[in-house]
Amino acid sequence: MRVLAELPHPDCKISIFGMNQKFIIKFEQGTLEQSYKIAEVDVVGGINGVFEMLDEAFINQVIELFNQMRKAIIDTYNKYQ
């Protein structure tokens, strides 16, 4: 797996990797991460096509999922304390 690009964003780290004819888009926020795999043949324009897909609407959905993930793990952790 090789790093193709990193996109700056104030709320999370965004990295794009290439592996086995797939783009892997990884979002990291603290101890949480989300990954999305997309076949290279399904993206028009290669890596530039991936950049276009990562608009603010999509990134806002990713951030909301991070909030839900964080709440889920905190709630679970607190049940057993």
Short mmCIF file of C-alpha atoms in Angstrom, two decimals:
data_model
loop_
_atom_site.label_atom_id
_atom_site.label_comp_id
_atom_site.label_asym_id
_atom_site.label_seq_id
_atom_site.Cartn_x
_atom_site.Cartn_y
_atom_site.Cartn_z
CA MET A 1 0.00 0.00 0.00
CA ARG A 2 1.41 3.37 -0.92
CA VAL A 3 0.37 6.87 0.07
CA LEU A 4 -0.87 8.81 -2.95
CA ALA A 5 -1.99 11.99 -1.22
CA GLU A 6 -2.91 13.62 2.05
CA LEU A 7 -5.58 16.29 2.19
CA PRO A 8 -5.51 18.95 4.87
CA HIS A 9 -8.69 19.31 6.89
CA PRO A 10 -9.16 20.92 10.32
CA ASP A 11 -11.41 18.15 11.71
CA CYS A 12 -9.63 14.99 10.59
CA LYS A 13 -6.65 13.58 8.78
CA ILE A 14 -7.44 12.42 5.24
CA SER A 15 -5.08 10.05 3.43
CA ILE A 16 -5.49 8.40 0.04
CA PHE A 17 -3.67 5.15 -0.61
CA GLY A 18 -3.31 2.96 -3.66
CA MET A 19 -3.34 -0.83 -3.38
CA ASN A 20 -4.44 -3.70 -5.65
CA GLN A 21 -6.15 -1.43 -8.21
CA LYS A 22 -8.13 0.29 -5.45
CA PHE A 23 -8.09 3.71 -3.90
CA ILE A 24 -8.34 3.54 -0.13
CA ILE A 25 -9.56 6.76 1.45
CA LYS A 26 -8.78 6.84 5.16
CA PHE A 27 -10.13 9.39 7.61
CA GLU A 28 -8.63 9.61 11.10
CA GLN A 29 -9.84 11.54 14.10
CA GLY A 30 -8.04 10.79 17.34
CA THR A 31 -8.30 7.05 18.02
CA LEU A 32 -11.06 6.53 15.45
CA GLU A 33 -10.73 5.84 11.75
CA GLN A 34 -12.93 5.18 8.74
CA SER A 35 -11.80 3.66 5.46
CA TYR A 36 -13.50 3.56 2.09
CA LYS A 37 -12.28 1.39 -0.80
CA ILE A 38 -13.10 2.27 -4.39
CA ALA A 39 -11.92 0.41 -7.48
CA GLU A 40 -9.65 2.59 -9.61
CA VAL A 41 -11.71 1.74 -12.71
CA ASP A 42 -14.81 3.22 -11.03
CA VAL A 43 -13.20 6.65 -10.60
CA VAL A 44 -13.06 8.91 -13.63
CA GLY A 45 -9.88 10.97 -13.65
CA GLY A 46 -7.79 8.84 -11.29
CA ILE A 47 -6.62 10.52 -8.11
CA ASN A 48 -8.13 13.85 -9.24
CA GLY A 49 -11.49 12.10 -9.44
CA VAL A 50 -11.07 11.00 -5.84
CA PHE A 51 -10.35 14.60 -4.82
CA GLU A 52 -13.59 15.70 -6.49
CA MET A 53 -15.57 13.04 -4.61
CA LEU A 54 -14.31 14.34 -1.27
CA ASP A 55 -16.50 17.44 -1.15
CA GLU A 56 -17.58 19.17 2.06
CA ALA A 57 -20.97 17.41 2.09
CA PHE A 58 -19.28 13.99 2.16
CA ILE A 59 -16.67 15.07 4.70
CA ASN A 60 -19.45 16.45 6.95
CA GLN A 61 -21.12 13.02 6.85
CA VAL A 62 -17.80 11.41 7.81
CA ILE A 63 -17.44 13.82 10.75
CA GLU A 64 -20.98 12.98 11.89
CA LEU A 65 -20.13 9.27 11.75
CA PHE A 66 -17.09 9.98 13.92
CA ASN A 67 -19.40 11.62 16.46
CA GLN A 68 -21.67 8.56 16.43
CA MET A 69 -18.70 6.20 16.73
CA ARG A 70 -17.29 8.15 19.66
CA LYS A 71 -20.66 8.15 21.44
CA ALA A 72 -21.07 4.40 20.87
CA ILE A 73 -17.69 3.50 22.37
CA ILE A 74 -18.10 5.89 25.31
CA ASP A 75 -21.58 4.52 26.07
CA THR A 76 -20.29 0.95 25.88
CA TYR A 77 -17.27 1.73 28.03
CA ASN A 78 -19.42 3.45 30.66
CA LYS A 79 -21.73 0.42 30.93
CA TYR A 80 -18.87 -1.66 32.26
CA GLN A 81 -17.32 0.85 34.68
#
